Tab-separated table of C-alpha atoms in Angstrom:
chain	number	residue	atom	x	y	z
A	1	UNK	CA	153.394	83.169	63.656
A	2	UNK	CA	153.252	83.306	67.437
A	3	UNK	CA	150.092	81.914	69.021
A	4	UNK	CA	148.988	83.768	72.140
A	5	UNK	CA	147.308	81.702	74.862
A	6	UNK	CA	145.310	83.467	77.578
A	7	UNK	CA	143.474	82.375	80.712
A	8	UNK	CA	139.826	83.384	80.481
A	9	UNK	CA	138.217	84.027	83.866
A	10	UNK	CA	134.793	83.440	82.311
A	11	UNK	CA	135.637	79.864	81.252
A	12	UNK	CA	138.282	79.114	83.925
A	13	UNK	CA	140.515	77.807	81.128
A	14	UNK	CA	143.534	78.761	79.065
A	15	UNK	CA	142.902	78.798	75.337
A	16	UNK	CA	144.501	80.134	72.158
A	17	UNK	CA	143.545	83.759	71.643
A	18	UNK	CA	141.536	84.189	68.437
A	19	UNK	CA	140.613	87.844	67.853
A	20	UNK	CA	137.186	88.630	66.457
A	21	UNK	CA	138.885	90.645	63.708
A	22	UNK	CA	142.676	90.156	63.380
A	23	UNK	CA	142.856	93.568	61.744
A	24	UNK	CA	141.156	95.221	64.715
A	25	UNK	CA	142.117	93.623	68.039
A	26	UNK	CA	140.295	95.428	70.868
A	27	UNK	CA	141.031	95.550	74.603
A	28	UNK	CA	139.324	97.452	77.430
A	29	UNK	CA	140.819	97.780	80.916
A	30	UNK	CA	139.135	99.450	83.883
A	31	UNK	CA	141.060	102.536	84.928
A	32	UNK	CA	141.313	104.605	88.102
A	33	UNK	CA	138.904	106.832	89.972
A	34	UNK	CA	140.829	110.097	89.931
A	35	UNK	CA	140.740	111.764	93.322
A	36	UNK	CA	144.216	111.050	94.741
A	37	UNK	CA	147.616	109.589	93.967
A	38	UNK	CA	147.715	106.010	92.679
A	39	UNK	CA	148.889	103.561	95.329
A	40	UNK	CA	151.154	100.665	94.474
A	41	UNK	CA	148.269	98.224	94.042
A	42	UNK	CA	146.667	100.528	91.451
A	43	UNK	CA	149.800	100.218	89.343
A	44	UNK	CA	149.808	96.446	89.007
A	45	UNK	CA	147.005	96.153	86.402
A	46	UNK	CA	148.553	99.040	84.483
A	47	UNK	CA	151.856	97.179	84.148
A	48	UNK	CA	150.205	93.797	83.486
A	49	UNK	CA	148.037	95.038	80.648
A	50	UNK	CA	150.799	97.241	79.302
A	51	UNK	CA	152.816	94.061	78.708
A	52	UNK	CA	149.806	92.457	77.020
A	53	UNK	CA	149.346	95.581	74.869
A	54	UNK	CA	152.998	95.412	73.791
A	55	UNK	CA	152.682	91.690	73.011
A	56	UNK	CA	149.512	92.184	70.966
A	57	UNK	CA	151.164	95.011	69.023
A	58	UNK	CA	154.160	92.788	68.301
A	59	UNK	CA	152.138	89.769	67.205
A	60	UNK	CA	149.166	91.455	65.506
A	61	UNK	CA	150.783	94.695	64.336
A	62	UNK	CA	150.802	98.047	66.112
A	63	UNK	CA	148.189	99.462	63.731
A	64	UNK	CA	145.782	96.604	64.416
A	65	UNK	CA	145.398	96.928	68.189
A	66	UNK	CA	143.125	99.340	70.071
A	67	UNK	CA	143.559	99.690	73.814
A	68	UNK	CA	141.032	101.632	75.915
A	69	UNK	CA	141.441	102.479	79.600
A	70	UNK	CA	138.969	104.831	81.259
A	71	UNK	CA	139.098	107.484	83.951
A	72	UNK	CA	136.226	107.650	86.446
A	73	UNK	CA	135.918	111.388	87.048
A	74	UNK	CA	132.504	111.515	88.711
A	75	UNK	CA	132.128	109.538	91.923
A	76	UNK	CA	131.232	109.857	95.619
A	77	UNK	CA	134.935	109.803	96.561
A	78	UNK	CA	135.666	112.704	94.248
A	79	UNK	CA	132.758	114.727	95.617
A	80	UNK	CA	133.932	113.996	99.165
A	81	UNK	CA	137.470	115.126	98.325
A	82	UNK	CA	136.101	118.370	96.877
A	83	UNK	CA	134.119	118.975	100.070
A	84	UNK	CA	137.199	118.292	102.202
A	85	UNK	CA	139.586	120.502	100.239
A	86	UNK	CA	137.274	123.196	98.902
A	87	UNK	CA	138.716	122.647	95.433
A	88	UNK	CA	136.530	122.449	92.311
A	89	UNK	CA	135.881	118.903	91.147
A	90	UNK	CA	137.252	119.506	87.653
A	91	UNK	CA	140.520	120.788	89.146
A	92	UNK	CA	140.848	117.684	91.331
A	93	UNK	CA	140.146	115.271	88.497
A	94	UNK	CA	142.374	117.055	85.975
A	95	UNK	CA	145.275	117.210	88.403
A	96	UNK	CA	144.995	113.622	89.600
A	97	UNK	CA	144.571	112.355	86.022
A	98	UNK	CA	147.887	113.996	85.128
A	99	UNK	CA	149.475	112.570	88.287
A	100	UNK	CA	148.326	109.106	87.294
A	101	UNK	CA	149.685	109.349	83.760
A	102	UNK	CA	152.998	110.773	84.958
A	103	UNK	CA	153.419	108.067	87.598
A	104	UNK	CA	152.530	105.239	85.217
A	105	UNK	CA	154.854	106.728	82.620
A	106	UNK	CA	157.665	106.455	85.170
A	107	UNK	CA	156.904	102.707	85.289
A	108	UNK	CA	157.373	102.473	81.534
A	109	UNK	CA	153.675	102.099	80.688
A	110	UNK	CA	152.559	103.196	77.239
A	111	UNK	CA	149.482	105.389	77.105
A	112	UNK	CA	146.432	103.554	75.701
A	113	UNK	CA	144.954	104.527	72.344
A	114	UNK	CA	141.877	105.972	74.084
A	115	UNK	CA	141.552	107.250	77.650
A	116	UNK	CA	137.906	108.329	77.950
A	117	UNK	CA	136.672	110.297	80.939
A	118	UNK	CA	133.264	109.272	82.261
A	119	UNK	CA	131.909	112.824	82.155
A	120	UNK	CA	132.535	112.931	78.405
A	121	UNK	CA	130.149	110.012	77.792
A	122	UNK	CA	127.091	110.897	79.858
A	123	UNK	CA	124.785	111.024	76.761
A	124	UNK	CA	125.818	107.480	75.803
A	125	UNK	CA	125.142	106.275	79.358
A	126	UNK	CA	121.728	107.929	79.391
A	127	UNK	CA	120.858	106.333	76.046
A	128	UNK	CA	121.887	102.887	77.295
A	129	UNK	CA	119.810	103.320	80.459
A	130	UNK	CA	116.788	104.362	78.415
A	131	UNK	CA	117.197	101.205	76.333
A	132	UNK	CA	117.337	99.030	79.447
A	133	UNK	CA	114.187	100.677	80.788
A	134	UNK	CA	112.364	100.117	77.493
A	135	UNK	CA	113.338	96.437	77.365
A	136	UNK	CA	112.236	95.756	80.953
A	137	UNK	CA	115.734	95.192	82.328
A	138	UNK	CA	115.593	98.321	84.490
A	139	UNK	CA	113.049	100.211	86.553
A	140	UNK	CA	112.600	103.605	88.236
A	141	UNK	CA	112.306	103.914	92.026
A	142	UNK	CA	112.545	107.085	94.110
A	143	UNK	CA	114.539	108.999	91.519
A	144	UNK	CA	116.904	106.096	90.895
A	145	UNK	CA	117.105	103.820	87.902
A	146	UNK	CA	118.087	100.293	88.882
A	147	UNK	CA	119.050	97.241	86.873
A	148	UNK	CA	116.670	94.356	87.519
A	149	UNK	CA	118.910	91.371	88.233
A	150	UNK	CA	115.941	89.018	88.058
A	151	UNK	CA	115.631	89.865	84.351
A	152	UNK	CA	119.089	88.311	83.873
A	153	UNK	CA	118.934	85.842	86.753
A	154	UNK	CA	119.990	82.716	84.857
A	155	UNK	CA	123.263	84.279	83.725
A	156	UNK	CA	124.042	86.772	86.483
A	157	UNK	CA	127.022	85.616	88.558
A	158	UNK	CA	128.600	83.351	85.920
A	159	UNK	CA	131.844	85.352	85.760
A	160	UNK	CA	132.445	85.276	89.502
A	161	UNK	CA	130.940	81.812	89.951
A	162	UNK	CA	128.157	82.906	92.303
A	163	UNK	CA	124.412	82.401	92.218
A	164	UNK	CA	122.019	85.237	92.972
A	165	UNK	CA	120.656	83.376	95.997
A	166	UNK	CA	124.163	82.858	97.395
A	167	UNK	CA	124.974	86.519	96.879
A	168	UNK	CA	121.813	87.617	98.673
A	169	UNK	CA	122.542	85.241	101.565
A	170	UNK	CA	126.077	86.588	101.868
A	171	UNK	CA	125.121	90.255	101.695
A	172	UNK	CA	126.359	92.210	104.725
A	173	UNK	CA	124.310	95.371	104.291
A	174	UNK	CA	120.599	96.046	104.447
A	175	UNK	CA	119.193	96.499	100.951
A	176	UNK	CA	117.706	99.860	99.987
A	177	UNK	CA	113.915	99.675	100.529
A	178	UNK	CA	113.181	100.755	96.964
A	179	UNK	CA	115.011	97.766	95.442
A	180	UNK	CA	112.925	94.878	94.123
A	181	UNK	CA	115.849	92.530	94.663
A	182	UNK	CA	118.729	93.221	97.081
A	183	UNK	CA	121.202	92.567	94.254
A	184	UNK	CA	119.709	95.178	91.901
A	185	UNK	CA	122.289	97.861	91.207
A	186	UNK	CA	122.142	101.563	90.421
A	187	UNK	CA	122.287	102.820	86.849
A	188	UNK	CA	121.309	106.391	87.678
A	189	UNK	CA	121.105	108.200	91.002
A	190	UNK	CA	119.700	111.588	92.048
A	191	UNK	CA	122.213	114.404	92.518
A	192	UNK	CA	122.009	116.971	95.287
A	193	UNK	CA	121.876	120.627	94.267
A	194	UNK	CA	125.562	121.200	95.065
A	195	UNK	CA	126.697	117.998	93.347
A	196	UNK	CA	127.549	117.416	89.673
A	197	UNK	CA	124.427	116.447	87.761
A	198	UNK	CA	123.019	115.987	84.274
A	199	UNK	CA	119.619	115.602	82.665
A	200	UNK	CA	118.476	112.075	83.407
A	201	UNK	CA	116.976	109.318	81.260
A	202	UNK	CA	113.462	109.771	79.907
A	203	UNK	CA	110.938	107.107	80.883
A	204	UNK	CA	107.263	107.087	79.897
A	205	UNK	CA	107.598	110.588	78.490
A	206	UNK	CA	109.146	112.075	81.640
A	207	UNK	CA	112.691	112.699	82.734
A	208	UNK	CA	113.668	110.587	85.718
A	209	UNK	CA	115.395	113.615	87.188
A	210	UNK	CA	118.678	115.429	87.403
A	211	UNK	CA	121.387	113.081	88.559
A	212	UNK	CA	124.524	111.197	87.653
A	213	UNK	CA	125.368	107.695	86.480
A	214	UNK	CA	126.133	104.754	88.707
A	215	UNK	CA	129.679	103.421	88.563
A	216	UNK	CA	129.117	100.314	86.438
A	217	UNK	CA	127.270	101.876	83.508
A	218	UNK	CA	130.200	104.068	82.475
A	219	UNK	CA	132.428	101.203	81.349
A	220	UNK	CA	129.609	99.565	79.398
A	221	UNK	CA	128.774	102.798	77.582
A	222	UNK	CA	132.367	103.774	76.835
A	223	UNK	CA	133.456	100.317	75.669
A	224	UNK	CA	130.420	100.124	73.372
A	225	UNK	CA	131.109	103.550	71.934
A	226	UNK	CA	134.818	102.945	71.325
A	227	UNK	CA	135.038	99.183	70.707
A	228	UNK	CA	131.564	98.052	69.624
A	229	UNK	CA	129.038	95.475	70.811
A	230	UNK	CA	131.673	92.726	70.875
A	231	UNK	CA	135.368	93.074	71.586
A	232	UNK	CA	138.235	90.776	72.431
A	233	UNK	CA	139.601	91.356	75.934
A	234	UNK	CA	138.346	93.006	79.107
A	235	UNK	CA	140.828	93.328	81.939
A	236	UNK	CA	141.196	94.658	85.458
A	237	UNK	CA	142.085	93.770	89.018
A	238	UNK	CA	140.554	90.702	90.614
A	239	UNK	CA	138.715	92.916	93.076
A	240	UNK	CA	136.594	94.209	90.179
A	241	UNK	CA	135.261	90.801	89.154
A	242	UNK	CA	132.297	91.255	91.460
A	243	UNK	CA	130.297	93.372	91.415
A	244	UNK	CA	131.750	95.714	88.782
A	245	UNK	CA	132.497	93.311	85.945
A	246	UNK	CA	129.512	91.115	86.713
A	247	UNK	CA	127.262	94.158	86.444
A	248	UNK	CA	128.956	95.335	83.270
A	249	UNK	CA	128.189	92.007	81.617
A	250	UNK	CA	124.552	92.051	82.709
A	251	UNK	CA	123.744	95.573	81.537
A	252	UNK	CA	125.809	95.344	78.331
A	253	UNK	CA	124.381	92.018	77.197
A	254	UNK	CA	120.839	93.177	77.959
A	255	UNK	CA	121.351	96.514	76.215
A	256	UNK	CA	122.977	94.907	73.166
A	257	UNK	CA	121.796	91.269	73.015
A	258	UNK	CA	123.125	90.940	69.477
A	259	UNK	CA	126.701	91.276	70.757
A	260	UNK	CA	128.977	89.231	73.025
A	261	UNK	CA	130.412	92.177	74.995
A	262	UNK	CA	133.891	90.846	75.978
A	263	UNK	CA	135.095	87.460	74.739
A	264	UNK	CA	138.062	87.046	77.116
A	265	UNK	CA	138.135	88.252	80.723
A	266	UNK	CA	141.495	88.701	82.449
A	267	UNK	CA	142.076	89.583	86.105
A	268	UNK	CA	145.304	90.222	87.954
A	269	UNK	CA	145.655	89.167	91.576
A	270	UNK	CA	146.137	91.600	94.421
A	271	UNK	CA	149.299	93.042	95.935
A	272	UNK	CA	150.794	92.607	99.394
A	273	UNK	CA	153.654	94.395	101.156
A	274	UNK	CA	156.170	92.262	103.035
A	275	UNK	CA	153.619	89.444	103.231
A	276	UNK	CA	150.730	91.556	104.513
A	277	UNK	CA	147.781	93.283	102.942
A	278	UNK	CA	148.624	96.900	102.203
A	279	UNK	CA	146.664	99.200	104.501
A	280	UNK	CA	147.069	102.519	106.263
A	281	UNK	CA	146.317	100.906	109.627
A	282	UNK	CA	149.363	98.630	109.252
A	283	UNK	CA	151.577	101.519	108.198
A	284	UNK	CA	152.538	99.810	104.940
A	285	UNK	CA	150.408	101.901	102.576
A	286	UNK	CA	152.267	104.023	100.046
A	287	UNK	CA	151.730	105.504	96.623
A	288	UNK	CA	153.784	105.045	93.490
A	289	UNK	CA	154.998	108.637	93.877
A	290	UNK	CA	156.064	107.880	97.463
A	291	UNK	CA	158.347	105.136	96.158
A	292	UNK	CA	159.676	107.223	93.282
A	293	UNK	CA	160.602	110.090	95.601
A	294	UNK	CA	161.953	108.058	98.508
A	295	UNK	CA	159.034	108.316	100.898
A	296	UNK	CA	158.328	104.592	100.897
A	297	UNK	CA	159.962	101.769	102.868
A	298	UNK	CA	163.679	102.337	103.252
A	299	UNK	CA	163.491	106.043	102.563
A	300	UNK	CA	165.406	105.718	99.297
A	301	UNK	CA	163.981	106.624	95.868
A	302	UNK	CA	162.980	103.549	93.866
A	303	UNK	CA	163.272	104.047	90.082
A	304	UNK	CA	160.201	103.246	88.009
A	305	UNK	CA	161.952	100.473	86.107
A	306	UNK	CA	162.736	98.779	89.424
A	307	UNK	CA	159.055	98.842	90.421
A	308	UNK	CA	158.184	97.358	87.040
A	309	UNK	CA	160.856	94.655	87.384
A	310	UNK	CA	159.531	93.585	90.793
A	311	UNK	CA	155.974	93.438	89.427
A	312	UNK	CA	156.953	91.281	86.471
A	313	UNK	CA	158.768	88.730	88.617
A	314	UNK	CA	155.357	87.372	89.683
A	315	UNK	CA	152.764	85.953	87.290
A	316	UNK	CA	149.777	88.265	87.056
A	317	UNK	CA	147.334	85.588	88.304
A	318	UNK	CA	149.296	85.097	91.520
A	319	UNK	CA	149.330	87.439	94.535
A	320	UNK	CA	152.366	89.715	94.369
A	321	UNK	CA	154.423	90.510	97.439
A	322	UNK	CA	156.365	93.766	97.367
A	323	UNK	CA	159.471	93.557	99.521
A	324	UNK	CA	162.439	95.844	100.038
A	325	UNK	CA	164.753	92.924	99.287
A	326	UNK	CA	163.140	92.336	95.895
A	327	UNK	CA	163.503	96.025	95.080
A	328	UNK	CA	167.200	96.016	96.024
A	329	UNK	CA	167.896	92.930	93.931
A	330	UNK	CA	165.994	94.340	90.970
A	331	UNK	CA	167.911	97.619	91.154
A	332	UNK	CA	171.246	95.792	91.210
A	333	UNK	CA	170.251	93.728	88.185
A	334	UNK	CA	169.074	96.726	86.170
A	335	UNK	CA	172.128	98.792	87.154
A	336	UNK	CA	174.325	95.981	85.932
A	337	UNK	CA	172.517	95.876	82.605
A	338	UNK	CA	172.899	99.629	82.206
A	339	UNK	CA	176.628	99.599	82.982
A	340	UNK	CA	177.170	96.639	80.705
A	341	UNK	CA	175.562	98.434	77.759
A	342	UNK	CA	176.997	101.875	78.466
A	343	UNK	CA	180.398	100.904	77.014
A	344	UNK	CA	178.939	100.384	73.498
A	345	UNK	CA	178.663	103.919	72.106
A	346	UNK	CA	177.337	102.729	68.755
A	347	UNK	CA	174.542	100.827	70.501
A	348	UNK	CA	173.430	103.913	72.443
A	349	UNK	CA	172.634	105.681	69.174
A	350	UNK	CA	170.494	102.892	67.736
A	351	UNK	CA	166.766	102.272	67.598
A	352	UNK	CA	165.896	99.289	69.848
A	353	UNK	CA	163.308	98.083	67.344
A	354	UNK	CA	166.142	97.223	64.944
A	355	UNK	CA	167.169	94.258	67.053
A	356	UNK	CA	165.973	90.677	66.611
A	357	UNK	CA	163.646	89.696	69.456
A	358	UNK	CA	164.546	86.601	71.429
A	359	UNK	CA	161.784	84.207	70.437
A	360	UNK	CA	161.898	82.313	73.727
A	361	UNK	CA	160.948	85.538	75.521
A	362	UNK	CA	158.114	86.166	73.072
A	363	UNK	CA	156.880	82.611	73.637
A	364	UNK	CA	156.990	83.046	77.420
A	365	UNK	CA	154.814	86.154	77.191
A	366	UNK	CA	152.523	84.453	74.684
A	367	UNK	CA	151.876	81.742	77.294
A	368	UNK	CA	149.361	83.725	79.334
A	369	UNK	CA	151.825	86.535	80.051
A	370	UNK	CA	154.425	84.453	81.842
A	371	UNK	CA	156.514	87.502	82.719
A	372	UNK	CA	158.427	85.587	85.381
A	373	UNK	CA	159.773	83.153	82.800
A	374	UNK	CA	160.378	85.974	80.322
A	375	UNK	CA	162.508	87.814	82.897
A	376	UNK	CA	164.472	84.657	83.647
A	377	UNK	CA	165.271	84.293	79.963
A	378	UNK	CA	166.175	87.963	79.713
A	379	UNK	CA	168.633	87.500	82.595
A	380	UNK	CA	170.195	84.585	80.697
A	381	UNK	CA	170.662	86.862	77.703
A	382	UNK	CA	172.319	89.426	79.970
A	383	UNK	CA	174.758	86.846	81.339
A	384	UNK	CA	175.674	85.761	77.833
A	385	UNK	CA	176.217	89.330	76.644
A	386	UNK	CA	178.180	90.259	79.754
A	387	UNK	CA	180.811	87.645	80.369
A	388	UNK	CA	180.344	84.529	78.284
A	389	UNK	CA	183.532	83.191	76.716
A	390	UNK	CA	181.436	82.278	73.713
A	391	UNK	CA	180.208	85.877	73.428
A	392	UNK	CA	183.707	87.365	73.693
A	393	UNK	CA	184.798	84.990	70.949
A	394	UNK	CA	182.323	86.526	68.510
A	395	UNK	CA	183.225	89.228	66.041
A	396	UNK	CA	182.524	92.829	67.049
A	397	UNK	CA	179.614	92.870	64.602
A	398	UNK	CA	178.007	89.798	66.168
A	399	UNK	CA	178.632	91.074	69.697
A	400	UNK	CA	176.860	94.295	68.784
A	401	UNK	CA	173.931	92.364	67.256
A	402	UNK	CA	173.629	90.286	70.435
A	403	UNK	CA	173.525	93.422	72.594
A	404	UNK	CA	170.890	94.958	70.325
A	405	UNK	CA	168.789	91.778	70.505
A	406	UNK	CA	169.000	91.933	74.305
A	407	UNK	CA	167.875	95.577	74.295
A	408	UNK	CA	164.989	94.876	71.900
A	409	UNK	CA	163.806	91.892	73.929
A	410	UNK	CA	163.877	93.976	77.104
A	411	UNK	CA	161.802	96.638	75.346
A	412	UNK	CA	159.034	94.088	74.759
A	413	UNK	CA	158.812	93.847	78.559
A	414	UNK	CA	158.763	97.635	78.833
A	415	UNK	CA	162.386	98.345	79.791
A	416	UNK	CA	164.192	101.150	77.960
A	417	UNK	CA	167.717	99.894	78.574
A	418	UNK	CA	169.347	102.310	76.155
A	419	UNK	CA	167.938	105.290	78.012
A	420	UNK	CA	169.100	103.764	81.277
A	421	UNK	CA	172.566	103.158	79.809
A	422	UNK	CA	172.799	106.738	78.525
A	423	UNK	CA	171.857	108.099	81.926
A	424	UNK	CA	174.452	105.862	83.506
A	425	UNK	CA	177.166	106.842	81.045
A	426	UNK	CA	176.452	110.543	81.603
A	427	UNK	CA	177.142	110.271	85.328
A	428	UNK	CA	180.366	112.202	86.056
A	429	UNK	CA	182.051	109.301	87.815
A	430	UNK	CA	181.405	106.993	84.855
A	431	UNK	CA	182.964	109.517	82.504
A	432	UNK	CA	185.959	109.480	84.835
A	433	UNK	CA	186.538	105.825	83.951
A	434	UNK	CA	187.839	107.022	80.600
A	435	UNK	CA	190.469	108.968	82.543
A	436	UNK	CA	191.410	105.846	84.512
A	437	UNK	CA	191.673	103.842	81.284
A	438	UNK	CA	194.203	106.330	79.937
A	439	UNK	CA	196.078	106.437	83.255
A	440	UNK	CA	196.304	102.675	83.523
A	441	UNK	CA	197.353	102.339	79.888
A	442	UNK	CA	200.101	104.927	80.417
A	443	UNK	CA	201.367	103.303	83.622
A	444	UNK	CA	201.357	99.946	81.874
A	445	UNK	CA	203.571	101.265	79.079
A	446	UNK	CA	205.931	102.792	81.635
A	447	UNK	CA	206.045	99.564	83.638
A	448	UNK	CA	206.912	97.494	80.610
A	449	UNK	CA	209.963	99.735	80.138
A	450	UNK	CA	211.033	99.921	83.805
A	451	UNK	CA	209.852	96.422	84.800
A	452	UNK	CA	208.235	98.025	87.852
A	453	UNK	CA	204.519	97.185	87.884
A	454	UNK	CA	203.855	98.611	91.348
A	455	UNK	CA	201.699	101.509	90.124
A	456	UNK	CA	199.855	99.325	87.618
A	457	UNK	CA	199.026	96.831	90.340
A	458	UNK	CA	197.897	99.630	92.686
A	459	UNK	CA	195.524	101.151	90.151
A	460	UNK	CA	194.237	97.763	89.057
A	461	UNK	CA	193.577	96.629	92.646
A	462	UNK	CA	191.754	99.870	93.468
A	463	UNK	CA	189.566	99.580	90.369
A	464	UNK	CA	188.722	95.952	91.078
A	465	UNK	CA	187.902	96.830	94.687
A	466	UNK	CA	185.468	99.467	93.354
A	467	UNK	CA	183.714	96.805	91.289
A	468	UNK	CA	185.338	97.593	87.940
A	469	UNK	CA	186.351	94.773	85.625
A	470	UNK	CA	189.823	95.486	84.227
A	471	UNK	CA	190.436	94.070	80.757
A	472	UNK	CA	193.969	94.461	79.395
A	473	UNK	CA	195.076	93.215	75.991
A	474	UNK	CA	197.464	94.096	73.197
A	475	UNK	CA	194.911	96.629	71.955
A	476	UNK	CA	194.867	98.526	75.242
A	477	UNK	CA	192.894	98.820	78.477
A	478	UNK	CA	189.122	98.534	78.812
A	479	UNK	CA	187.331	99.234	82.119
A	480	UNK	CA	183.815	97.837	82.542
A	481	UNK	CA	181.697	98.674	85.637
A	482	UNK	CA	180.451	95.442	87.177
A	483	UNK	CA	177.242	94.681	89.116
A	484	UNK	CA	178.841	95.764	92.391
A	485	UNK	CA	180.379	98.971	91.040
A	486	UNK	CA	180.816	101.555	93.808
A	487	UNK	CA	181.930	104.885	92.276
A	488	UNK	CA	182.539	106.372	95.728
A	489	UNK	CA	185.580	104.123	96.089
A	490	UNK	CA	187.224	105.842	93.111
A	491	UNK	CA	187.173	109.267	94.726
A	492	UNK	CA	190.734	110.388	95.414
A	493	UNK	CA	192.226	107.716	93.146
A	494	UNK	CA	194.651	109.245	90.647
């Protein structure tokens, strides 16, 4: 059985992954605040943890893995967007939630098993806050409920490697006057009359007041409700390590001291564009939808599988640099794979799960999600399937099995190559290759009788110039689009 090894941010070490319950492997990943389109950086953790989800399902069994990713649908940014647009908050959050799911679906991401919205779990948040108040880990001040960091001082900051004193010294903002400690964070805040609000926690027989939860408490409440007091993996972007994840640990461990909260913490590094931090001021800020529809760099639509390919070329714990060159190279590679597979009609009708996974690719992913190495090995499979003398020497049955193994291994990385191949084969110009096969075969027969191969050579040269591999044998003519196939060059060729 494959052993998965993961780097744990909490321990700063890689170690074999041992689930709490192998029959119930549980993972929580922080999701988006839904007020606008997801930018490219938002998509990186989605793709990273989608690969991990697929790996866990393969190794542990699809029925034994539970993946939760939340939606923050109550937040200052959402309220501000409603004020700016005049739209109701629920309309904004519903629409942007659907945008997010559609965009991530274009990148090949599976939907998690649970996608809780914060507003659906307010009672659980209130109950957790009441428990923290009762145990002395929280206090009420000017209509707010705040977590008392001093009550967890010895352990607070362990995830991010900071001490409370260092954090206070490095703080850049003046602390709110009602805080006992500048690092205390909000569990509940008052809501203005025109803002979303709910009945607040009850303390000493009185309700604190109408308000809404702070950001951090939602993930603690939802993960506890859906995954329990202890679960296996908590993931998210590196920018969430502090304060969000640090605060989650503090409030969760204090609210449920009998549990461990998350055993393994995983964080992906940030994204850059052409070597620079993505920002609107630099003019290099764009959303996933911008890329998909051709409004990003280059002005050409970038398919979702290309975005995914570029992401996976870099290990998740390293900064990722999005470049136009990487996108072009990825698109050429994927186009080549699609054309290569499109000639096998029997393959296009098969279920990818029927293929035998390449174990070296599984092992690469099992080594702390080494997607870069996994892609390298997938490319080697593609080269073997495409033009290896050894491959062409196999029986048709074994060639087909090799193609199916390649497709199945790609699926573990989130690439639906059969769908891509079908789309490619359905392009009118690709269908026209069948016409050219018949034409070339006919001209070849005629030439063998007349000994004049002028027309055969003309057609063959034009096809090769268009990037088509021409295979002629006793059985007939087979035309295979190559990596540089340019269908425009076939227009007018008869």
